[in-house]
PDB file of C-alpha atoms in Angstrom:
ATOM      1  CA  PRO A   1      55.052  61.647  63.284  1.00  0.00           C
ATOM      2  CA  VAL A   2      54.462  65.420  63.557  1.00  0.00           C
ATOM      3  CA  SER A   3      52.730  67.273  66.413  1.00  0.00           C
ATOM      4  CA  GLY A   4      52.468  70.915  66.736  1.00  0.00           C
ATOM      5  CA  ALA A   5      51.094  73.349  69.568  1.00  0.00           C
ATOM      6  CA  GLY A   6      50.765  76.855  70.142  1.00  0.00           C
ATOM      7  CA  GLY A   7      49.743  79.335  72.640  1.00  0.00           C
ATOM      8  CA  ALA A   8      48.925  83.059  73.318  1.00  0.00           C
ATOM      9  CA  ASN A   9      48.432  84.951  76.448  1.00  0.00           C
ATOM     10  CA  LYS A  10      46.841  88.333  75.631  1.00  0.00           C
ATOM     11  CA  GLY A  11      46.269  89.632  79.103  1.00  0.00           C
ATOM     12  CA  ARG A  12      45.925  93.458  78.795  1.00  0.00           C
ATOM     13  CA  ALA A  13      47.658  93.453  75.615  1.00  0.00           C
ATOM     14  CA  SER A  14      47.699  91.758  72.186  1.00  0.00           C
ATOM     15  CA  SER A  15      49.360  88.498  71.119  1.00  0.00           C
ATOM     16  CA  ALA A  16      49.185  85.960  68.564  1.00  0.00           C
ATOM     17  CA  PHE A  17      50.705  82.768  67.161  1.00  0.00           C
ATOM     18  CA  GLY A  18      50.711  80.308  64.019  1.00  0.00           C
ATOM     19  CA  TYR A  19      51.914  77.181  62.746  1.00  0.00           C
ATOM     20  CA  ALA A  20      51.643  74.923  59.790  1.00  0.00           C
ATOM     21  CA  ALA A  21      53.258  71.776  58.614  1.00  0.00           C
ATOM     22  CA  ASP A  22      53.521  69.606  55.570  1.00  0.00           C
ATOM     23  CA  PRO A  23      54.905  66.429  56.789  1.00  0.00           C
ATOM     24  CA  SER A  24      55.461  64.639  53.315  1.00  0.00           C
ATOM     25  CA  ALA A  25      57.567  67.799  52.102  1.00  0.00           C
ATOM     26  CA  GLY A  26      59.284  68.191  55.443  1.00  0.00           C
ATOM     27  CA  ILE A  27      58.136  71.933  55.583  1.00  0.00           C
ATOM     28  CA  LEU A  28      57.533  73.612  58.938  1.00  0.00           C
ATOM     29  CA  LYS A  29      56.233  77.110  59.720  1.00  0.00           C
ATOM     30  CA  LEU A  30      55.917  78.958  62.843  1.00  0.00           C
ATOM     31  CA  SER A  31      55.209  82.705  63.918  1.00  0.00           C
ATOM     32  CA  SER A  32      54.556  84.559  66.905  1.00  0.00           C
ATOM     33  CA  ALA A  33      53.840  88.272  68.020  1.00  0.00           C
ATOM     34  CA  ALA A  34      53.194  90.300  71.134  1.00  0.00           C
ATOM     35  CA  THR A  35      52.475  93.903  71.857  1.00  0.00           C
ATOM     36  CA  LEU A  36      51.982  95.860  75.046  1.00  0.00           C
ATOM     37  CA  ALA A  37      50.687  99.371  74.675  1.00  0.00           C
ATOM     38  CA  PHE A  38      52.711 102.134  76.269  1.00  0.00           C
ATOM     39  CA  GLY A  39      51.208 103.295  79.672  1.00  0.00           C
ATOM     40  CA  LEU A  40      49.881  99.931  81.038  1.00  0.00           C
ATOM     41  CA  ALA A  41      50.650  98.879  84.531  1.00  0.00           C
ATOM     42  CA  ASP A  42      54.345  97.373  84.947  1.00  0.00           C
ATOM     43  CA  ALA A  43      52.628  93.965  85.888  1.00  0.00           C
ATOM     44  CA  SER A  44      51.169  93.596  82.294  1.00  0.00           C
ATOM     45  CA  ARG A  45      52.652  91.083  80.010  1.00  0.00           C
ATOM     46  CA  ALA A  46      52.017  89.594  76.561  1.00  0.00           C
ATOM     47  CA  GLY A  47      53.495  86.453  74.788  1.00  0.00           C
ATOM     48  CA  GLY A  48      52.863  84.271  72.014  1.00  0.00           C
ATOM     49  CA  ASN A  49      54.736  81.114  71.094  1.00  0.00           C
ATOM     50  CA  ALA A  50      54.586  77.999  68.751  1.00  0.00           C
ATOM     51  CA  LYS A  51      56.313  74.701  68.445  1.00  0.00           C
ATOM     52  CA  PHE A  52      56.739  71.422  66.724  1.00  0.00           C
ATOM     53  CA  ASP A  53      57.873  68.202  68.158  1.00  0.00           C
ATOM     54  CA  ILE A  54      58.725  65.514  65.378  1.00  0.00           C
ATOM     55  CA  ARG A  55      59.656  61.870  66.207  1.00  0.00           C
ATOM     56  CA  GLU A  56      59.873  59.149  63.488  1.00  0.00           C
ATOM     57  CA  THR A  57      61.512  55.637  63.458  1.00  0.00           C
ATOM     58  CA  TYR A  58      63.439  54.378  60.762  1.00  0.00           C
ATOM     59  CA  THR A  59      65.016  50.984  59.682  1.00  0.00           C
ATOM     60  CA  ALA A  60      68.057  50.716  57.412  1.00  0.00           C
ATOM     61  CA  GLN A  61      67.793  48.858  54.122  1.00  0.00           C
ATOM     62  CA  GLY A  62      71.537  48.002  53.388  1.00  0.00           C
ATOM     63  CA  ASN A  63      74.608  49.568  54.688  1.00  0.00           C
ATOM     64  CA  GLY A  64      76.045  53.212  54.569  1.00  0.00           C
ATOM     65  CA  SER A  65      75.301  56.530  56.249  1.00  0.00           C
ATOM     66  CA  VAL A  66      72.255  58.904  56.526  1.00  0.00           C
ATOM     67  CA  THR A  67      72.405  62.606  56.896  1.00  0.00           C
ATOM     68  CA  PHE A  68      69.435  64.629  58.095  1.00  0.00           C
ATOM     69  CA  ARG A  69      69.255  68.467  57.662  1.00  0.00           C
ATOM     70  CA  PHE A  70      67.052  71.039  59.010  1.00  0.00           C
ATOM     71  CA  ASP A  71      67.478  74.387  57.124  1.00  0.00           C
ATOM     72  CA  VAL A  72      65.910  77.237  59.059  1.00  0.00           C
ATOM     73  CA  ASP A  73      65.631  80.940  58.975  1.00  0.00           C
ATOM     74  CA  GLY A  74      63.425  83.842  59.814  1.00  0.00           C
ATOM     75  CA  VAL A  75      63.153  87.434  61.014  1.00  0.00           C
ATOM     76  CA  MET A  76      63.197  88.496  64.716  1.00  0.00           C
ATOM     77  CA  SER A  77      61.746  91.952  65.322  1.00  0.00           C
ATOM     78  CA  VAL A  78      61.398  94.385  68.345  1.00  0.00           C
ATOM     79  CA  GLY A  79      59.995  97.769  68.184  1.00  0.00           C
ATOM     80  CA  PRO A  80      59.062 100.461  67.352  1.00  0.00           C
ATOM     81  CA  LEU A  81      60.973 101.808  70.294  1.00  0.00           C
ATOM     82  CA  PRO A  82      59.041 104.294  72.424  1.00  0.00           C
ATOM     83  CA  LEU A  83      60.524 107.572  73.905  1.00  0.00           C
ATOM     84  CA  ASP A  84      60.710 106.197  77.281  1.00  0.00           C
ATOM     85  CA  LEU A  85      63.439 103.394  76.622  1.00  0.00           C
ATOM     86  CA  ASP A  86      63.925 102.643  80.370  1.00  0.00           C
ATOM     87  CA  ARG A  87      60.485 100.976  80.522  1.00  0.00           C
ATOM     88  CA  PHE A  88      60.568  99.147  77.171  1.00  0.00           C
ATOM     89  CA  GLN A  89      60.944  95.446  77.406  1.00  0.00           C
ATOM     90  CA  ALA A  90      60.572  92.847  74.315  1.00  0.00           C
ATOM     91  CA  SER A  91      62.112  89.607  73.632  1.00  0.00           C
ATOM     92  CA  ASN A  92      62.174  86.983  70.921  1.00  0.00           C
ATOM     93  CA  GLN A  93      63.618  83.536  70.991  1.00  0.00           C
ATOM     94  CA  VAL A  94      64.161  80.483  68.535  1.00  0.00           C
ATOM     95  CA  THR A  95      65.550  77.269  69.367  1.00  0.00           C
ATOM     96  CA  ALA A  96      65.976  73.895  67.222  1.00  0.00           C
ATOM     97  CA  GLU A  97      67.384  70.587  68.130  1.00  0.00           C
ATOM     98  CA  LEU A  98      67.852  67.612  65.481  1.00  0.00           C
ATOM     99  CA  LYS A  99      68.798  64.302  67.078  1.00  0.00           C
ATOM    100  CA  LEU A 100      69.314  60.815  65.850  1.00  0.00           C
ATOM    101  CA  THR A 101      69.154  57.904  68.328  1.00  0.00           C
ATOM    102  CA  THR A 102      70.089  54.292  67.692  1.00  0.00           C
ATOM    103  CA  ARG A 103      71.687  51.113  69.495  1.00  0.00           C
ATOM    104  CA  GLU A 104      75.236  50.071  68.903  1.00  0.00           C
ATOM    105  CA  ASN A 105      76.600  46.857  70.622  1.00  0.00           C
ATOM    106  CA  ASN A 106      73.778  47.172  73.096  1.00  0.00           C
ATOM    107  CA  ARG A 107      74.708  50.806  73.880  1.00  0.00           C
ATOM    108  CA  LEU A 108      72.457  53.851  73.238  1.00  0.00           C
ATOM    109  CA  VAL A 109      74.205  56.327  70.823  1.00  0.00           C
ATOM    110  CA  THR A 110      72.909  59.780  70.085  1.00  0.00           C
ATOM    111  CA  ARG A 111      73.987  62.178  67.375  1.00  0.00           C
ATOM    112  CA  ARG A 112      72.702  65.794  67.720  1.00  0.00           C
ATOM    113  CA  ALA A 113      72.972  69.382  66.509  1.00  0.00           C
ATOM    114  CA  GLN A 114      71.522  72.335  68.096  1.00  0.00           C
ATOM    115  CA  GLY A 115      70.861  76.102  67.072  1.00  0.00           C
ATOM    116  CA  GLY A 116      68.835  79.252  68.041  1.00  0.00           C
ATOM    117  CA  ALA A 117      69.117  82.642  69.147  1.00  0.00           C
ATOM    118  CA  THR A 118      67.740  85.191  71.705  1.00  0.00           C
ATOM    119  CA  HIS A 119      66.911  88.749  70.424  1.00  0.00           C
ATOM    120  CA  GLN A 120      65.855  91.212  72.984  1.00  0.00           C
ATOM    121  CA  VAL A 121      65.483  94.680  74.576  1.00  0.00           C
ATOM    122  CA  VAL A 122      65.458  95.129  78.393  1.00  0.00           C
ATOM    123  CA  SER A 123      65.372  98.550  80.033  1.00  0.00           C
ATOM    124  CA  GLY A 124      66.493 100.275  76.760  1.00  0.00           C
ATOM    125  CA  ARG A 125      69.491  97.917  76.155  1.00  0.00           C
ATOM    126  CA  GLY A 126      69.425  95.608  73.207  1.00  0.00           C
ATOM    127  CA  SER A 127      71.260  92.411  72.801  1.00  0.00           C
ATOM    128  CA  THR A 128      71.326  89.414  70.443  1.00  0.00           C
ATOM    129  CA  THR A 129      73.059  85.983  71.172  1.00  0.00           C
ATOM    130  CA  THR A 130      73.219  82.926  69.118  1.00  0.00           C
ATOM    131  CA  PHE A 131      74.050  79.394  70.483  1.00  0.00           C
ATOM    132  CA  THR A 132      77.720  80.126  69.709  1.00  0.00           C
ATOM    133  CA  GLN A 133      78.265  83.778  70.097  1.00  0.00           C
ATOM    134  CA  ALA A 134      76.956  87.273  70.688  1.00  0.00           C
ATOM    135  CA  VAL A 135      76.138  89.517  67.558  1.00  0.00           C
ATOM    136  CA  PRO A 136      75.638  93.302  67.067  1.00  0.00           C
ATOM    137  CA  PHE A 137      72.243  94.138  67.980  1.00  0.00           C
ATOM    138  CA  THR A 138      69.704  95.731  65.492  1.00  0.00           C
ATOM    139  CA  PRO A 139      65.868  96.028  65.948  1.00  0.00           C
ATOM    140  CA  VAL A 140      65.377  93.456  63.056  1.00  0.00           C
ATOM    141  CA  TYR A 141      67.630  90.473  63.071  1.00  0.00           C
ATOM    142  CA  ALA A 142      67.756  87.899  60.309  1.00  0.00           C
ATOM    143  CA  PHE A 143      68.394  84.536  61.801  1.00  0.00           C
ATOM    144  CA  ALA A 144      69.513  81.396  59.743  1.00  0.00           C
ATOM    145  CA  ASP A 145      71.095  78.185  60.536  1.00  0.00           C
ATOM    146  CA  VAL A 146      71.425  74.724  59.159  1.00  0.00           C
ATOM    147  CA  LEU A 147      71.339  71.808  61.506  1.00  0.00           C
ATOM    148  CA  GLU A 148      73.008  68.517  60.180  1.00  0.00           C
ATOM    149  CA  VAL A 149      73.470  65.090  61.670  1.00  0.00           C
ATOM    150  CA  THR A 150      74.805  61.971  60.128  1.00  0.00           C
ATOM    151  CA  LEU A 151      74.587  58.227  61.378  1.00  0.00           C
ATOM    152  CA  ASP A 152      76.359  55.179  60.095  1.00  0.00           C
ATOM    153  CA  LEU A 153      73.999  52.176  59.697  1.00  0.00           C
ATOM    154  CA  VAL A 154      74.000  48.530  58.828  1.00  0.00           C
ATOM    155  CA  GLN A 155      71.143  46.315  57.289  1.00  0.00           C
ATOM    156  CA  GLY A 156      68.295  46.121  59.705  1.00  0.00           C
ATOM    157  CA  GLN A 157      69.347  48.608  62.128  1.00  0.00           C
ATOM    158  CA  SER A 158      66.798  50.895  63.574  1.00  0.00           C
ATOM    159  CA  PHE A 159      66.997  54.518  64.615  1.00  0.00           C
ATOM    160  CA  THR A 160      64.810  57.456  65.830  1.00  0.00           C
ATOM    161  CA  LEU A 161      64.757  60.855  64.516  1.00  0.00           C
ATOM    162  CA  ASP A 162      63.783  63.782  66.828  1.00  0.00           C
ATOM    163  CA  LEU A 163      63.187  67.365  65.940  1.00  0.00           C
ATOM    164  CA  ALA A 164      62.300  70.120  68.274  1.00  0.00           C
ATOM    165  CA  PHE A 165      61.527  73.538  66.883  1.00  0.00           C
ATOM    166  CA  PHE A 166      60.353  76.472  69.040  1.00  0.00           C
ATOM    167  CA  GLN A 167      59.953  80.012  68.810  1.00  0.00           C
ATOM    168  CA  GLY A 168      58.280  82.713  71.033  1.00  0.00           C
ATOM    169  CA  ALA A 169      57.836  86.503  71.412  1.00  0.00           C
ATOM    170  CA  GLY A 170      57.131  88.424  74.552  1.00  0.00           C
ATOM    171  CA  ALA A 171      56.487  91.948  75.727  1.00  0.00           C
ATOM    172  CA  GLY A 172      56.210  93.528  79.099  1.00  0.00           C
ATOM    173  CA  SER A 173      57.062  96.088  81.893  1.00  0.00           C
ATOM    174  CA  ASN A 174      54.889  98.923  80.609  1.00  0.00           C
ATOM    175  CA  SER A 175      55.843  99.021  77.063  1.00  0.00           C
ATOM    176  CA  GLY A 176      57.157  96.528  74.403  1.00  0.00           C
ATOM    177  CA  ALA A 177      56.497  94.708  71.039  1.00  0.00           C
ATOM    178  CA  ALA A 178      58.195  91.709  69.474  1.00  0.00           C
ATOM    179  CA  ALA A 179      57.498  89.359  66.711  1.00  0.00           C
ATOM    180  CA  ASN A 180      59.015  86.302  65.067  1.00  0.00           C
ATOM    181  CA  ASP A 181      58.408  85.408  61.397  1.00  0.00           C
ATOM    182  CA  PHE A 182      59.557  81.841  60.511  1.00  0.00           C
ATOM    183  CA  THR A 183      56.637  81.289  58.073  1.00  0.00           C
ATOM    184  CA  ASN A 184      59.105  80.906  55.111  1.00  0.00           C
ATOM    185  CA  THR A 185      60.943  78.127  56.843  1.00  0.00           C
ATOM    186  CA  GLY A 186      62.189  75.576  57.895  1.00  0.00           C
ATOM    187  CA  TYR A 187      63.070  72.518  55.529  1.00  0.00           C
ATOM    188  CA  LEU A 188      63.802  69.135  56.912  1.00  0.00           C
ATOM    189  CA  ASP A 189      65.073  66.453  54.521  1.00  0.00           C
ATOM    190  CA  PHE A 190      67.628  63.629  54.364  1.00  0.00           C
ATOM    191  CA  THR A 191      70.274  61.809  52.102  1.00  0.00           C
ATOM    192  CA  THR A 192      71.785  58.511  52.046  1.00  0.00           C
ATOM    193  CA  THR A 193      75.038  57.021  50.733  1.00  0.00           C
ATOM    194  CA  THR A 194      75.054  54.611  47.797  1.00  0.00           C
ATOM    195  CA  GLY A 195      73.719  51.144  49.049  1.00  0.00           C
ATOM    196  CA  LEU A 196      71.576  52.412  51.757  1.00  0.00           C
ATOM    197  CA  SER A 197      67.840  53.384  51.948  1.00  0.00           C
ATOM    198  CA  ILE A 198      65.867  53.906  54.991  1.00  0.00           C
ATOM    199  CA  LEU A 199      62.240  52.708  55.579  1.00  0.00           C
ATOM    200  CA  ALA A 200      60.092  54.900  57.923  1.00  0.00           C
ATOM    201  CA  SER A 201      57.279  53.795  60.104  1.00  0.00           C
ATOM    202  CA  ASP A 202      55.151  56.295  58.365  1.00  0.00           C
ATOM    203  CA  ALA A 203      55.644  55.890  54.705  1.00  0.00           C
ATOM    204  CA  ASP A 204      54.502  59.245  53.738  1.00  0.00           C
ATOM    205  CA  PHE A 205      56.771  61.110  56.163  1.00  0.00           C
ATOM    206  CA  LEU A 206      59.322  63.079  54.249  1.00  0.00           C
ATOM    207  CA  ALA A 207      58.339  61.177  51.223  1.00  0.00           C
ATOM    208  CA  THR A 208      58.543  64.090  48.722  1.00  0.00           C
ATOM    209  CA  ALA A 209      61.116  66.303  50.936  1.00  0.00           C
ATOM    210  CA  THR A 210      63.815  67.740  48.891  1.00  0.00           C
ATOM    211  CA  GLY A 211      65.131  70.486  51.228  1.00  0.00           C
ATOM    212  CA  ARG A 212      64.910  74.265  50.548  1.00  0.00           C
ATOM    213  CA  PRO A 213      63.832  75.102  47.053  1.00  0.00           C
ATOM    214  CA  SER A 214      66.306  77.305  45.231  1.00  0.00           C
ATOM    215  CA  SER A 215      63.376  79.495  44.155  1.00  0.00           C
ATOM    216  CA  VAL A 216      62.327  80.338  47.894  1.00  0.00           C
ATOM    217  CA  PRO A 217      63.645  83.648  48.906  1.00  0.00           C
ATOM    218  CA  SER A 218      64.664  84.626  52.416  1.00  0.00           C
ATOM    219  CA  PRO A 219      62.252  86.566  54.477  1.00  0.00           C
ATOM    220  CA  VAL A 220      62.263  90.426  54.133  1.00  0.00           C
ATOM    221  CA  PRO A 221      63.386  92.012  57.368  1.00  0.00           C
ATOM    222  CA  LEU A 222      61.089  95.170  57.175  1.00  0.00           C
ATOM    223  CA  PRO A 223      59.986  96.575  60.477  1.00  0.00           C
ATOM    224  CA  ALA A 224      56.595  97.309  59.146  1.00  0.00           C
ATOM    225  CA  SER A 225      55.969  93.695  58.439  1.00  0.00           C
ATOM    226  CA  LEU A 226      55.917  93.080  62.371  1.00  0.00           C
ATOM    227  CA  TRP A 227      52.447  94.801  62.565  1.00  0.00           C
ATOM    228  CA  MET A 228      51.088  93.172  59.374  1.00  0.00           C
ATOM    229  CA  MET A 229      52.198  89.719  60.659  1.00  0.00           C
ATOM    230  CA  LEU A 230      50.324  90.410  64.090  1.00  0.00           C
ATOM    231  CA  ALA A 231      47.119  91.045  62.159  1.00  0.00           C
ATOM    232  CA  ALA A 232      47.631  87.855  59.890  1.00  0.00           C
ATOM    233  CA  LEU A 233      49.063  85.237  62.384  1.00  0.00           C
ATOM    234  CA  THR A 234      45.981  83.331  63.252  1.00  0.00           C
ATOM    235  CA  GLY A 235      45.444  82.363  59.572  1.00  0.00           C
ATOM    236  CA  LEU A 236      48.253  79.840  59.896  1.00  0.00           C
ATOM    237  CA  THR A 237      46.408  77.791  62.503  1.00  0.00           C
ATOM    238  CA  GLY A 238      44.097  76.687  59.590  1.00  0.00           C
ATOM    239  CA  MET A 239      46.700  75.130  57.540  1.00  0.00           C
ATOM    240  CA  ARG A 240      47.530  71.493  57.359  1.00  0.00           C
ATOM    241  CA  ARG A 241      48.643  69.817  60.654  1.00  0.00           C
ATOM    242  CA  ARG A 242      48.909  66.234  61.726  1.00  0.00           C
ATOM    243  CA  LYS A 243      49.378  64.823  65.127  1.00  0.00           C
ATOM    244  CA  SER A 244      51.357  61.886  66.300  1.00  0.00           C
ATOM    245  CA  PRO A 245      49.248  58.756  67.121  1.00  0.00           C
ATOM    246  CA  ALA A 246      48.714  57.944  70.741  1.00  0.00           C
TER     247      ALA A 246
END
């Protein structure tokens, strides 16, 4: 039920991406980085991105409510800023959408939650915007959100879970550097009310999921980690990944 994809376009600069998944535990990890050395032509660009698309079908055993949660956090960084701020351009983006779809009285019903943020510097001016508001800009931004969707079910009712999780980093226009570190997150799990259990088409999916462990710390927002992550990103692609059947 889990499919992952990533891409990096180096061009005349440096870029990287990484992703890993544990479908049974509901753990998803993404990262990307892009750097453009000062002095390259204005037409130069660098970008890295990675994403997950998850779909799973369930059937209700009993009556009650089910709630799915996606707990996501990470660090979005731009910099170091060069002296020529007017030419510096770098951007980060993260988006997530959690959706439950079912049929009620021959009518398609969808419940969804969305989250995300854009963190960027364009021509020396920085901005950070979430799905709901603008926040004060700093070169390193710690993003965190919990998406939650609840669905009422009756015996034998089927529904579909969809989760889209994307993040990307880009740099361009003569000079720029950006990185996303979501390698310590996200956690997908669910709970049901008494009298209800749900049967997945893939029995292993979320079989051991318990949400975010209390022992897992938040990412450390250190600017130096941007460059360390760029060097280590490609190691993530070797971690466990499963694709949806055709």
